[in-house]
Amino acid sequence: MQEKSLTHFTQQGEAQMVEVGAKPVTLRRALAGGAIRMAPATLARIRAGDMHKGDVLAVARIAAIQASKRTAELIPLAHPLFLTGVEIRFALDADSSEVRCEAEARCQGQTGVEMEALTAVSVALLTIYDMCKAIDRGMTLTGICLLRKEGGKSGVWERKPGAGQ
Amino acid sequence: MQEKSLTHFTQQGEAQMVEVGAKPVTLRRALAGGAIRMAPATLARIRAGDMHKGDVLAVARIAAIQASKRTAELIPLAHPLFLTGVEIRFALDADSSEVRCEAEARCQGQTGVEMEALTAVSVALLTIYDMCKAIDRGMTLTGICLLRKEGGKSGVWERKPGAGQ
Amino acid sequence: MQEKSLTHFTQQGEAQMVEVGAKPVTLRRALAGGAIRMAPATLARIRAGDMHKGDVLAVARIAAIQASKRTAELIPLAHPLFLTGVEIRFALDADSSEVRCEAEARCQGQTGVEMEALTAVSVALLTIYDMCKAIDRGMTLTGICLLRKEGGKSGVWERKPGAGQ
Amino acid sequence: MQEKSLTHFTQQGEAQMVEVGAKPVTLRRALAGGAIRMAPATLARIRAGDMHKGDVLAVARIAAIQASKRTAELIPLAHPLFLTGVEIRFALDADSSEVRCEAEARCQGQTGVEMEALTAVSVALLTIYDMCKAIDRGMTLTGICLLRKEGGKSGVWERKPGAGQ
Amino acid sequence: MQEKSLTHFTQQGEAQMVEVGAKPVTLRRALAGGAIRMAPATLARIRAGDMHKGDVLAVARIAAIQASKRTAELIPLAHPLFLTGVEIRFALDADSSEVRCEAEARCQGQTGVEMEALTAVSVALLTIYDMCKAIDRGMTLTGICLLRKEGGKSGVWERKPGAGQ
Amino acid sequence: MQEKSLTHFTQQGEAQMVEVGAKPVTLRRALAGGAIRMAPATLARIRAGDMHKGDVLAVARIAAIQASKRTAELIPLAHPLFLTGVEIRFALDADSSEVRCEAEARCQGQTGVEMEALTAVSVALLTIYDMCKAIDRGMTLTGICLLRKEGGKSGVWERKPGAGQ
């Protein structure tokens, strides 16, 4: 791994948006995950909203989808691309007292969509923080990582179970 | 804690941007932190860039400052506000093999700047991921949380050491 | 009315962002309304979603709030301003087979917030169109107008009942 | 119509950006229309500006073109796409005392451009409102709808004369 | 001059958004200028449009005003601020075969509006380039500089005649 | 040259986003250049930062890359497009006491990328101005022009040496 260079820099060490024009257009797909840990009472509140009204997760889902479309504005060296689909899933885990989020992003293009999926997860969790911060300032975003990617020269990559967290 | 309501919803459970016009204008300050865990070789690469050229952290710092200014576009119910200052600090920790990031945001206003600080940290870490992902897809963002806040009716809040992570 | 000039143009007829720096800062409030007319079956579908899941109006509400914050980007000569609060209300009217939307925007500033309220209503209705267009392309946005405004030199203005539509 | 589902939601009722990657790339074209009704004196003022200087419609046209490019930022579940062309036309109708606007948007893609055309019309009319509101607060946006679309699996769709308004 | 430090960096040489919260709010005003040099035939074409229809300068003026509102998004360390007014003026100079542009920006705030005025001029000239490039690729933007500023601790600053170009 | 029309206007003189859907997709490449002239002491300061820390040019490079991705938002009639690569180069010239910037933008598309390259250069130079303005208000942006373009029907265009400046 040591020998690979960071392609986002020229040989002179200057940041660049790497040329991808010669890469083939393939179906790209990336799945990212993450969680926000909170007080049990906060989790209960979110669960209640999900059932009836005051649905924190519905707002976070929209924020995540919108953020994924603006990834190239947020991440300086990311390429603009056309997402063909985005899906956001939440799961509430009472044992660890956290909301888990997974985002899947897809496009047909010359670069991967990992950053789109990771940005979606991050903004989903930040939005949950925003909506619940009045009752629980200590919430923590954790374990935001790539779970799986497909497409491009490197093909399928899958996170090894238990790795990295 | 149970009885407090989520102010981002009306009594009918509908999302709203809460009215803050009656709150006094005070100096607001928020400090947020977080980290990205990575392979030791990746950390070494970032450290090398920081010394010479190919400076991943310098790019991440700019991304973070720019993102903090756009927080209200990303977080649906956040209020627009005028940041008067933003600072981003990084520290490389070889023991845990991670880059730690802290962001401090400040304004004089009617709402807090927690989301601005948390957004800055998140985008800083995402930018590091983007620039290093070609050599290390398994990196994980972790422990993104509020460390301290000042200003407003609730005054100073400080994270208890060791809490939440 | 004839003699009043359009202040958005200089005497040479050139568009400008009118100077408002000498105006006093007052509480500004604007209420705008509008509707989208549709097939009765489409209205029934929206009503069903509102009850259970698949909530078109919840998505439209978030879109409206976010758009209100970006009004000055969309409307060329509008002044940037800090909204202190935004509320979006929907009502389903089976008789006229339409969804009605009202948006209230508030700020403390030197210019009114009519455009913010009107932009919120328009984007709410456009979002409903987007989500239902696969089943009803003939929907029509109608009656988007200012209902009431407060603040500034001109004080309270209220739409006369039945006017303009 | 009853049986068709709203594709913007998953079977669990969660909002998503629908996957369109499998759809063929075809020429897409959408024509939308709408109007802003106003006092006769306001219409006369706009007509005068169109002749000489102080051209309200020229400003509204630019606002509309720019807004059409940002549709996917405003409408949460809309797909980003590359417009290949946009045209905005205005007509002044003294009988009904309104400015009519039509917008045509075109692209080669996997999704339609109806939302781009409808957004362009809406922002054109909102911009006219903004520029004339100092002399006529009672103006009303009305009859914003799709007039025609081409491309994609469903082929040509045309609004029936007199429908919906 | 040598001894003054660049305030946009911390003592460790890290970029920051400088804290301005302690500065007094004063009326800020900045006037910037610049020009685009072109073939005489291109200038003639622009002049013709200004007279009749096809008005390049009207489009450039709107682009400039809109860009001035987004300065803090473009310039990484610039502070967000509320412009209270913006004016764009053009002059055609047949002798030097160029269009000159001046932009005046104003706000009441804690930081200057030089960047807003300079950004407005630059985007005005870029827009002229865009609209005329099909007939004259060799056009050159030149002499974009601050002409005058007012407000803040440093008071009035005026460019010495003939300086710098 | 006289006879060519400005394609950004319809025959009625109304601004439009020109239809490019019938043009072939080719590799597009544009190189633009420009400079910012400053006091020798300012140039020395930038050179010092480039060596150690406080790197003005690194910040300007990121600003330029990010701005190039948003060209279609800034330039009203520019088409949205997918940049496949962007590179920004700086050179310090002690003789003329200026920083020169060159930007190369590339895409595969139906329209050229001249505006993306020119926007990148302009925002790079504006960012340098912003970071150094506290020590040198008199800096001037100069000679911003297209140096070379490739792709599309008109093929290669190269600026004649010494032209236009």
PDB file of N, CA and C in Angstrom, chain A residues 1-2 4-6 8-9 13 37 45 54-56 63 70 73 75-77 114-115 118 122 126 129-131 134-135 137-138 140-144 146 149 154 157 159 164-165, chain B residues 1-2 4-6 8-9 13 37 45 54-56 63 70 73 75-77 114-115 118 122 126 129-131 134-135 137-138 140-141 143-144 146 149 154 157 159 164-165:
ATOM      1  N   MET A   1       0.833  -1.209   0.000  1.00  0.00           N
ATOM      2  CA  MET A   1       0.000   0.000   0.000  1.00  0.00           C
ATOM      3  C   MET A   1       0.875   1.270   0.000  1.00  0.00           C
ATOM      4  N   GLN A   2       1.972   1.168   0.680  1.00  0.00           N
ATOM      5  CA  GLN A   2       2.901   2.293   0.795  1.00  0.00           C
ATOM      6  C   GLN A   2       3.207   2.986  -0.543  1.00  0.00           C
ATOM      7  N   LYS A   4       1.510   3.210  -3.438  1.00  0.00           N
ATOM      8  CA  LYS A   4       0.470   3.931  -4.184  1.00  0.00           C
ATOM      9  C   LYS A   4       0.504   5.402  -3.833  1.00  0.00           C
ATOM     10  N   SER A   5       0.336   6.230  -4.845  1.00  0.00           N
ATOM     11  CA  SER A   5       0.333   7.666  -4.559  1.00  0.00           C
ATOM     12  C   SER A   5      -1.104   8.143  -4.381  1.00  0.00           C
ATOM     13  N   LEU A   6      -1.257   9.264  -3.722  1.00  0.00           N
ATOM     14  CA  LEU A   6      -2.569   9.884  -3.595  1.00  0.00           C
ATOM     15  C   LEU A   6      -2.859  10.601  -4.908  1.00  0.00           C
ATOM     16  N   HIS A   8      -5.088  12.474  -5.888  1.00  0.00           N
ATOM     17  CA  HIS A   8      -5.662  13.816  -5.854  1.00  0.00           C
ATOM     18  C   HIS A   8      -4.596  14.902  -5.869  1.00  0.00           C
ATOM     19  N   PHE A   9      -3.341  14.504  -5.923  1.00  0.00           N
ATOM     20  CA  PHE A   9      -2.264  15.495  -6.015  1.00  0.00           C
ATOM     21  C   PHE A   9      -1.421  15.238  -7.261  1.00  0.00           C
ATOM     22  N   GLY A  13       2.735  17.827  -5.863  1.00  0.00           N
ATOM     23  CA  GLY A  13       2.027  17.913  -4.594  1.00  0.00           C
ATOM     24  C   GLY A  13       0.865  18.891  -4.595  1.00  0.00           C
ATOM     25  N   ARG A  37     -25.492   7.650  18.324  1.00  0.00           N
ATOM     26  CA  ARG A  37     -25.747   7.082  19.649  1.00  0.00           C
ATOM     27  C   ARG A  37     -26.383   8.162  20.517  1.00  0.00           C
ATOM     28  N   ARG A  45     -38.193   8.746  21.947  1.00  0.00           N
ATOM     29  CA  ARG A  45     -38.898   9.871  21.343  1.00  0.00           C
ATOM     30  C   ARG A  45     -38.925   9.745  19.811  1.00  0.00           C
ATOM     31  N   GLY A  54     -44.499  13.916  13.803  1.00  0.00           N
ATOM     32  CA  GLY A  54     -43.260  14.438  14.373  1.00  0.00           C
ATOM     33  C   GLY A  54     -42.112  13.527  13.991  1.00  0.00           C
ATOM     34  N   ASP A  55     -42.073  13.186  12.710  1.00  0.00           N
ATOM     35  CA  ASP A  55     -41.233  12.107  12.227  1.00  0.00           C
ATOM     36  C   ASP A  55     -39.820  12.616  11.897  1.00  0.00           C
ATOM     37  N   VAL A  56     -38.917  12.496  12.871  1.00  0.00           N
ATOM     38  CA  VAL A  56     -37.535  12.941  12.709  1.00  0.00           C
ATOM     39  C   VAL A  56     -36.867  12.234  11.529  1.00  0.00           C
ATOM     40  N   ALA A  63     -33.203  15.223   3.891  1.00  0.00           N
ATOM     41  CA  ALA A  63     -31.930  15.951   3.975  1.00  0.00           C
ATOM     42  C   ALA A  63     -30.802  15.128   3.358  1.00  0.00           C
ATOM     43  N   ARG A  70     -25.514  17.074  -3.784  1.00  0.00           N
ATOM     44  CA  ARG A  70     -24.619  18.223  -3.725  1.00  0.00           C
ATOM     45  C   ARG A  70     -23.223  17.846  -3.239  1.00  0.00           C
ATOM     46  N   GLU A  73     -20.235  19.701  -4.474  1.00  0.00           N
ATOM     47  CA  GLU A  73     -20.067  21.076  -3.977  1.00  0.00           C
ATOM     48  C   GLU A  73     -19.363  21.084  -2.623  1.00  0.00           C
ATOM     49  N   ILE A  75     -17.323  18.413  -1.288  1.00  0.00           N
ATOM     50  CA  ILE A  75     -16.034  17.731  -1.257  1.00  0.00           C
ATOM     51  C   ILE A  75     -15.195  18.290  -2.404  1.00  0.00           C
ATOM     52  N   PRO A  76     -14.151  19.061  -2.112  1.00  0.00           N
ATOM     53  CA  PRO A  76     -13.515  19.886  -3.141  1.00  0.00           C
ATOM     54  C   PRO A  76     -13.063  19.154  -4.402  1.00  0.00           C
ATOM     55  N   LEU A  77     -12.514  17.943  -4.267  1.00  0.00           N
ATOM     56  CA  LEU A  77     -11.938  17.297  -5.440  1.00  0.00           C
ATOM     57  C   LEU A  77     -12.839  16.208  -6.013  1.00  0.00           C
ATOM     58  N   GLU A 114     -19.016   6.501  -3.820  1.00  0.00           N
ATOM     59  CA  GLU A 114     -18.796   6.326  -2.385  1.00  0.00           C
ATOM     60  C   GLU A 114     -19.052   7.621  -1.626  1.00  0.00           C
ATOM     61  N   MET A 115     -18.536   8.731  -2.149  1.00  0.00           N
ATOM     62  CA  MET A 115     -18.664   9.984  -1.408  1.00  0.00           C
ATOM     63  C   MET A 115     -20.119  10.416  -1.306  1.00  0.00           C
ATOM     64  N   LEU A 118     -21.605   8.269   1.493  1.00  0.00           N
ATOM     65  CA  LEU A 118     -21.087   8.687   2.801  1.00  0.00           C
ATOM     66  C   LEU A 118     -21.615  10.063   3.208  1.00  0.00           C
ATOM     67  N   SER A 122     -23.878  10.943   6.543  1.00  0.00           N
ATOM     68  CA  SER A 122     -23.430  11.982   7.481  1.00  0.00           C
ATOM     69  C   SER A 122     -24.498  13.051   7.681  1.00  0.00           C
ATOM     70  N   LEU A 126     -26.513  14.105  11.024  1.00  0.00           N
ATOM     71  CA  LEU A 126     -26.449  15.490  11.504  1.00  0.00           C
ATOM     72  C   LEU A 126     -27.855  16.072  11.656  1.00  0.00           C
ATOM     73  N   TYR A 129     -29.325  14.839  14.756  1.00  0.00           N
ATOM     74  CA  TYR A 129     -28.735  15.606  15.857  1.00  0.00           C
ATOM     75  C   TYR A 129     -29.464  16.942  16.012  1.00  0.00           C
ATOM     76  N   ASP A 130     -29.621  17.635  14.898  1.00  0.00           N
ATOM     77  CA  ASP A 130     -30.231  18.966  14.944  1.00  0.00           C
ATOM     78  C   ASP A 130     -31.628  18.922  15.567  1.00  0.00           C
ATOM     79  N   MET A 131     -32.406  17.927  15.183  1.00  0.00           N
ATOM     80  CA  MET A 131     -33.796  17.897  15.623  1.00  0.00           C
ATOM     81  C   MET A 131     -33.944  17.452  17.076  1.00  0.00           C
ATOM     82  N   ALA A 134     -32.079  19.699  21.409  1.00  0.00           N
ATOM     83  CA  ALA A 134     -32.659  20.418  22.544  1.00  0.00           C
ATOM     84  C   ALA A 134     -32.895  19.495  23.734  1.00  0.00           C
ATOM     85  N   ILE A 135     -33.044  18.201  23.467  1.00  0.00           N
ATOM     86  CA  ILE A 135     -33.268  17.286  24.590  1.00  0.00           C
ATOM     87  C   ILE A 135     -32.043  16.416  24.893  1.00  0.00           C
ATOM     88  N   ARG A 137     -27.870  16.871  24.110  1.00  0.00           N
ATOM     89  CA  ARG A 137     -26.713  17.449  23.425  1.00  0.00           C
ATOM     90  C   ARG A 137     -25.560  16.474  23.245  1.00  0.00           C
ATOM     91  N   GLY A 138     -25.601  15.374  24.015  1.00  0.00           N
ATOM     92  CA  GLY A 138     -24.447  14.480  24.032  1.00  0.00           C
ATOM     93  C   GLY A 138     -24.421  13.424  22.945  1.00  0.00           C
ATOM     94  N   THR A 140     -23.722  11.227  19.689  1.00  0.00           N
ATOM     95  CA  THR A 140     -22.451  11.064  18.973  1.00  0.00           C
ATOM     96  C   THR A 140     -22.643  10.297  17.670  1.00  0.00           C
ATOM     97  N   LEU A 141     -22.116  10.857  16.585  1.00  0.00           N
ATOM     98  CA  LEU A 141     -22.123  10.156  15.300  1.00  0.00           C
ATOM     99  C   LEU A 141     -20.953   9.186  15.292  1.00  0.00           C
ATOM    100  N   THR A 142     -21.181   7.969  14.851  1.00  0.00           N
ATOM    101  CA  THR A 142     -20.130   6.970  14.977  1.00  0.00           C
ATOM    102  C   THR A 142     -20.207   5.925  13.865  1.00  0.00           C
ATOM    103  N   GLY A 143     -19.064   5.369  13.545  1.00  0.00           N
ATOM    104  CA  GLY A 143     -19.023   4.248  12.601  1.00  0.00           C
ATOM    105  C   GLY A 143     -19.502   4.563  11.198  1.00  0.00           C
ATOM    106  N   ILE A 144     -19.238   5.792  10.737  1.00  0.00           N
ATOM    107  CA  ILE A 144     -19.639   6.142   9.363  1.00  0.00           C
ATOM    108  C   ILE A 144     -18.580   5.589   8.408  1.00  0.00           C
ATOM    109  N   LEU A 146     -17.814   3.015   4.546  1.00  0.00           N
ATOM    110  CA  LEU A 146     -18.284   2.361   3.326  1.00  0.00           C
ATOM    111  C   LEU A 146     -18.516   0.890   3.638  1.00  0.00           C
ATOM    112  N   LYS A 149     -18.996  -1.524  -2.367  1.00  0.00           N
ATOM    113  CA  LYS A 149     -19.055  -0.763  -3.606  1.00  0.00           C
ATOM    114  C   LYS A 149     -18.947  -1.702  -4.789  1.00  0.00           C
ATOM    115  N   SER A 154     -11.936  -1.585 -10.200  1.00  0.00           N
ATOM    116  CA  SER A 154     -11.639  -2.389  -9.012  1.00  0.00           C
ATOM    117  C   SER A 154     -12.771  -3.348  -8.649  1.00  0.00           C
ATOM    118  N   TRP A 157     -16.093  -4.331  -3.838  1.00  0.00           N
ATOM    119  CA  TRP A 157     -15.342  -4.257  -2.581  1.00  0.00           C
ATOM    120  C   TRP A 157     -16.356  -4.379  -1.463  1.00  0.00           C
ATOM    121  N   ARG A 159     -16.808  -4.536   2.865  1.00  0.00           N
ATOM    122  CA  ARG A 159     -16.182  -4.373   4.170  1.00  0.00           C
ATOM    123  C   ARG A 159     -16.168  -5.709   4.890  1.00  0.00           C
ATOM    124  N   GLY A 164     -12.726  -2.232  11.451  1.00  0.00           N
ATOM    125  CA  GLY A 164     -12.583  -0.784  11.505  1.00  0.00           C
ATOM    126  C   GLY A 164     -13.329  -0.076  12.618  1.00  0.00           C
ATOM    127  N   GLN A 165     -14.454  -0.631  13.059  1.00  0.00           N
ATOM    128  CA  GLN A 165     -15.177   0.059  14.109  1.00  0.00           C
ATOM    129  C   GLN A 165     -14.583  -0.237  15.474  1.00  0.00           C
TER     130      GLN A 165
ATOM    131  N   MET B   1     -36.231  14.422  31.228  1.00  0.00           N
ATOM    132  CA  MET B   1     -35.988  14.640  29.796  1.00  0.00           C
ATOM    133  C   MET B   1     -37.203  14.240  28.958  1.00  0.00           C
ATOM    134  N   GLN B   2     -37.854  13.182  29.405  1.00  0.00           N
ATOM    135  CA  GLN B   2     -39.021  12.638  28.705  1.00  0.00           C
ATOM    136  C   GLN B   2     -40.054  13.699  28.295  1.00  0.00           C
ATOM    137  N   LYS B   4     -39.844  17.001  27.756  1.00  0.00           N
ATOM    138  CA  LYS B   4     -39.543  18.063  26.792  1.00  0.00           C
ATOM    139  C   LYS B   4     -40.010  17.649  25.404  1.00  0.00           C
ATOM    140  N   SER B   5     -40.548  18.592  24.670  1.00  0.00           N
ATOM    141  CA  SER B   5     -40.992  18.247  23.326  1.00  0.00           C
ATOM    142  C   SER B   5     -39.899  18.613  22.330  1.00  0.00           C
ATOM    143  N   LEU B   6     -39.961  17.979  21.175  1.00  0.00           N
ATOM    144  CA  LEU B   6     -39.044  18.339  20.092  1.00  0.00           C
ATOM    145  C   LEU B   6     -39.570  19.610  19.446  1.00  0.00           C
ATOM    146  N   HIS B   8     -38.772  21.241  16.955  1.00  0.00           N
ATOM    147  CA  HIS B   8     -38.796  21.346  15.499  1.00  0.00           C
ATOM    148  C   HIS B   8     -40.115  20.892  14.898  1.00  0.00           C
ATOM    149  N   PHE B   9     -41.044  20.469  15.744  1.00  0.00           N
ATOM    150  CA  PHE B   9     -42.363  20.079  15.248  1.00  0.00           C
ATOM    151  C   PHE B   9     -43.437  20.924  15.919  1.00  0.00           C
ATOM    152  N   GLY B  13     -47.393  17.879  14.974  1.00  0.00           N
ATOM    153  CA  GLY B  13     -46.360  16.968  14.516  1.00  0.00           C
ATOM    154  C   GLY B  13     -45.760  17.348  13.174  1.00  0.00           C
ATOM    155  N   ARG B  37     -10.613   7.028  11.505  1.00  0.00           N
ATOM    156  CA  ARG B  37      -9.681   5.948  11.809  1.00  0.00           C
ATOM    157  C   ARG B  37      -9.230   5.310  10.497  1.00  0.00           C
ATOM    158  N   ARG B  45       1.072   8.442   5.365  1.00  0.00           N
ATOM    159  CA  ARG B  45       1.007   9.216   4.115  1.00  0.00           C
ATOM    160  C   ARG B  45       0.500  10.632   4.375  1.00  0.00           C
ATOM    161  N   GLY B  54       1.350  18.039  -0.982  1.00  0.00           N
ATOM    162  CA  GLY B  54       0.313  17.016  -1.064  1.00  0.00           C
ATOM    163  C   GLY B  54      -0.455  16.995   0.245  1.00  0.00           C
ATOM    164  N   ASP B  55      -0.827  18.184   0.671  1.00  0.00           N
ATOM    165  CA  ASP B  55      -1.317  18.381   2.028  1.00  0.00           C
ATOM    166  C   ASP B  55      -2.823  18.112   2.119  1.00  0.00           C
ATOM    167  N   VAL B  56      -3.178  16.881   2.474  1.00  0.00           N
ATOM    168  CA  VAL B  56      -4.571  16.470   2.611  1.00  0.00           C
ATOM    169  C   VAL B  56      -5.309  17.347   3.622  1.00  0.00           C
ATOM    170  N   ALA B  63     -12.402  22.797   2.944  1.00  0.00           N
ATOM    171  CA  ALA B  63     -13.727  22.196   2.747  1.00  0.00           C
ATOM    172  C   ALA B  63     -14.597  22.390   3.982  1.00  0.00           C
ATOM    173  N   ARG B  70     -22.493  26.805   4.840  1.00  0.00           N
ATOM    174  CA  ARG B  70     -23.671  26.329   4.117  1.00  0.00           C
ATOM    175  C   ARG B  70     -24.527  25.378   4.948  1.00  0.00           C
ATOM    176  N   GLU B  73     -28.225  25.254   4.470  1.00  0.00           N
ATOM    177  CA  GLU B  73     -28.710  24.642   3.227  1.00  0.00           C
ATOM    178  C   GLU B  73     -28.790  23.125   3.359  1.00  0.00           C
ATOM    179  N   ILE B  75     -28.978  21.278   6.459  1.00  0.00           N
ATOM    180  CA  ILE B  75     -29.799  20.809   7.577  1.00  0.00           C
ATOM    181  C   ILE B  75     -31.147  21.510   7.474  1.00  0.00           C
ATOM    182  N   PRO B  76     -32.206  20.793   7.134  1.00  0.00           N
ATOM    183  CA  PRO B  76     -33.455  21.442   6.705  1.00  0.00           C
ATOM    184  C   PRO B  76     -34.026  22.481   7.663  1.00  0.00           C
ATOM    185  N   LEU B  77     -33.984  22.233   8.976  1.00  0.00           N
ATOM    186  CA  LEU B  77     -34.666  23.138   9.898  1.00  0.00           C
ATOM    187  C   LEU B  77     -33.706  24.083  10.614  1.00  0.00           C
ATOM    188  N   GLU B 114     -23.968  25.052  17.039  1.00  0.00           N
ATOM    189  CA  GLU B 114     -23.543  23.660  17.142  1.00  0.00           C
ATOM    190  C   GLU B 114     -23.524  22.974  15.783  1.00  0.00           C
ATOM    191  N   MET B 115     -24.580  23.187  15.011  1.00  0.00           N
ATOM    192  CA  MET B 115     -24.670  22.462  13.739  1.00  0.00           C
ATOM    193  C   MET B 115     -23.571  22.898  12.781  1.00  0.00           C
ATOM    194  N   LEU B 118     -20.445  21.031  13.946  1.00  0.00           N
ATOM    195  CA  LEU B 118     -20.545  19.599  13.640  1.00  0.00           C
ATOM    196  C   LEU B 118     -20.472  19.339  12.133  1.00  0.00           C
ATOM    197  N   SER B 122     -17.644  17.075  10.160  1.00  0.00           N
ATOM    198  CA  SER B 122     -18.068  15.974   9.289  1.00  0.00           C
ATOM    199  C   SER B 122     -17.503  16.120   7.880  1.00  0.00           C
ATOM    200  N   LEU B 126     -14.936  13.745   5.855  1.00  0.00           N
ATOM    201  CA  LEU B 126     -15.342  13.193   4.556  1.00  0.00           C
ATOM    202  C   LEU B 126     -14.320  13.545   3.470  1.00  0.00           C
ATOM    203  N   TYR B 129     -11.441  11.319   3.762  1.00  0.00           N
ATOM    204  CA  TYR B 129     -11.820  10.031   3.176  1.00  0.00           C
ATOM    205  C   TYR B 129     -11.678  10.087   1.658  1.00  0.00           C
ATOM    206  N   ASP B 130     -12.216  11.120   1.064  1.00  0.00           N
ATOM    207  CA  ASP B 130     -12.192  11.229  -0.401  1.00  0.00           C
ATOM    208  C   ASP B 130     -10.769  11.198  -0.945  1.00  0.00           C
ATOM    209  N   MET B 131      -9.879  11.906  -0.284  1.00  0.00           N
ATOM    210  CA  MET B 131      -8.524  12.042  -0.828  1.00  0.00           C
ATOM    211  C   MET B 131      -7.678  10.790  -0.600  1.00  0.00           C
ATOM    212  N   ALA B 134      -8.473   5.944  -2.348  1.00  0.00           N
ATOM    213  CA  ALA B 134      -7.833   5.075  -3.339  1.00  0.00           C
ATOM    214  C   ALA B 134      -6.832   4.125  -2.678  1.00  0.00           C
ATOM    215  N   ILE B 135      -6.312   4.500  -1.525  1.00  0.00           N
ATOM    216  CA  ILE B 135      -5.364   3.599  -0.864  1.00  0.00           C
ATOM    217  C   ILE B 135      -5.948   2.918   0.379  1.00  0.00           C
ATOM    218  N   ARG B 137      -9.936   2.008   1.597  1.00  0.00           N
ATOM    219  CA  ARG B 137     -11.388   2.163   1.559  1.00  0.00           C
ATOM    220  C   ARG B 137     -12.045   1.936   2.917  1.00  0.00           C
ATOM    221  N   GLY B 138     -11.323   1.329   3.826  1.00  0.00           N
ATOM    222  CA  GLY B 138     -11.934   0.922   5.088  1.00  0.00           C
ATOM    223  C   GLY B 138     -11.962   1.986   6.180  1.00  0.00           C
ATOM    224  N   THR B 140     -12.927   4.864   8.753  1.00  0.00           N
ATOM    225  CA  THR B 140     -14.209   5.045   9.456  1.00  0.00           C
ATOM    226  C   THR B 140     -14.244   6.372  10.199  1.00  0.00           C
ATOM    227  N   LEU B 141     -15.324   7.138   9.987  1.00  0.00           N
ATOM    228  CA  LEU B 141     -15.538   8.371  10.758  1.00  0.00           C
ATOM    229  C   LEU B 141     -16.152   7.981  12.088  1.00  0.00           C
ATOM    230  N   GLY B 143     -16.934   9.113  16.484  1.00  0.00           N
ATOM    231  CA  GLY B 143     -16.899  10.046  17.611  1.00  0.00           C
ATOM    232  C   GLY B 143     -17.146  11.504  17.267  1.00  0.00           C
ATOM    233  N   ILE B 144     -18.016  11.760  16.285  1.00  0.00           N
ATOM    234  CA  ILE B 144     -18.330  13.151  15.935  1.00  0.00           C
ATOM    235  C   ILE B 144     -19.369  13.656  16.932  1.00  0.00           C
ATOM    236  N   LEU B 146     -20.483  17.096  19.938  1.00  0.00           N
ATOM    237  CA  LEU B 146     -20.296  18.438  20.475  1.00  0.00           C
ATOM    238  C   LEU B 146     -19.426  18.337  21.722  1.00  0.00           C
ATOM    239  N   LYS B 149     -20.339  24.234  24.278  1.00  0.00           N
ATOM    240  CA  LYS B 149     -21.067  25.340  23.682  1.00  0.00           C
ATOM    241  C   LYS B 149     -21.242  26.449  24.698  1.00  0.00           C
ATOM    242  N   SER B 154     -29.235  28.746  27.721  1.00  0.00           N
ATOM    243  CA  SER B 154     -28.746  27.578  28.461  1.00  0.00           C
ATOM    244  C   SER B 154     -27.286  27.750  28.907  1.00  0.00           C
ATOM    245  N   TRP B 157     -22.289  24.643  28.136  1.00  0.00           N
ATOM    246  CA  TRP B 157     -22.473  23.198  28.222  1.00  0.00           C
ATOM    247  C   TRP B 157     -21.156  22.557  27.859  1.00  0.00           C
ATOM    248  N   ARG B 159     -19.074  18.749  27.430  1.00  0.00           N
ATOM    249  CA  ARG B 159     -19.194  17.294  27.389  1.00  0.00           C
ATOM    250  C   ARG B 159     -18.421  16.707  28.566  1.00  0.00           C
ATOM    251  N   GLY B 164     -20.236   9.148  26.101  1.00  0.00           N
ATOM    252  CA  GLY B 164     -20.895   8.944  24.806  1.00  0.00           C
ATOM    253  C   GLY B 164     -20.116   8.134  23.792  1.00  0.00           C
ATOM    254  N   GLN B 165     -18.798   8.141  23.839  1.00  0.00           N
ATOM    255  CA  GLN B 165     -18.064   7.379  22.836  1.00  0.00           C
ATOM    256  C   GLN B 165     -17.969   5.928  23.256  1.00  0.00           C
TER     257      GLN B 165
END
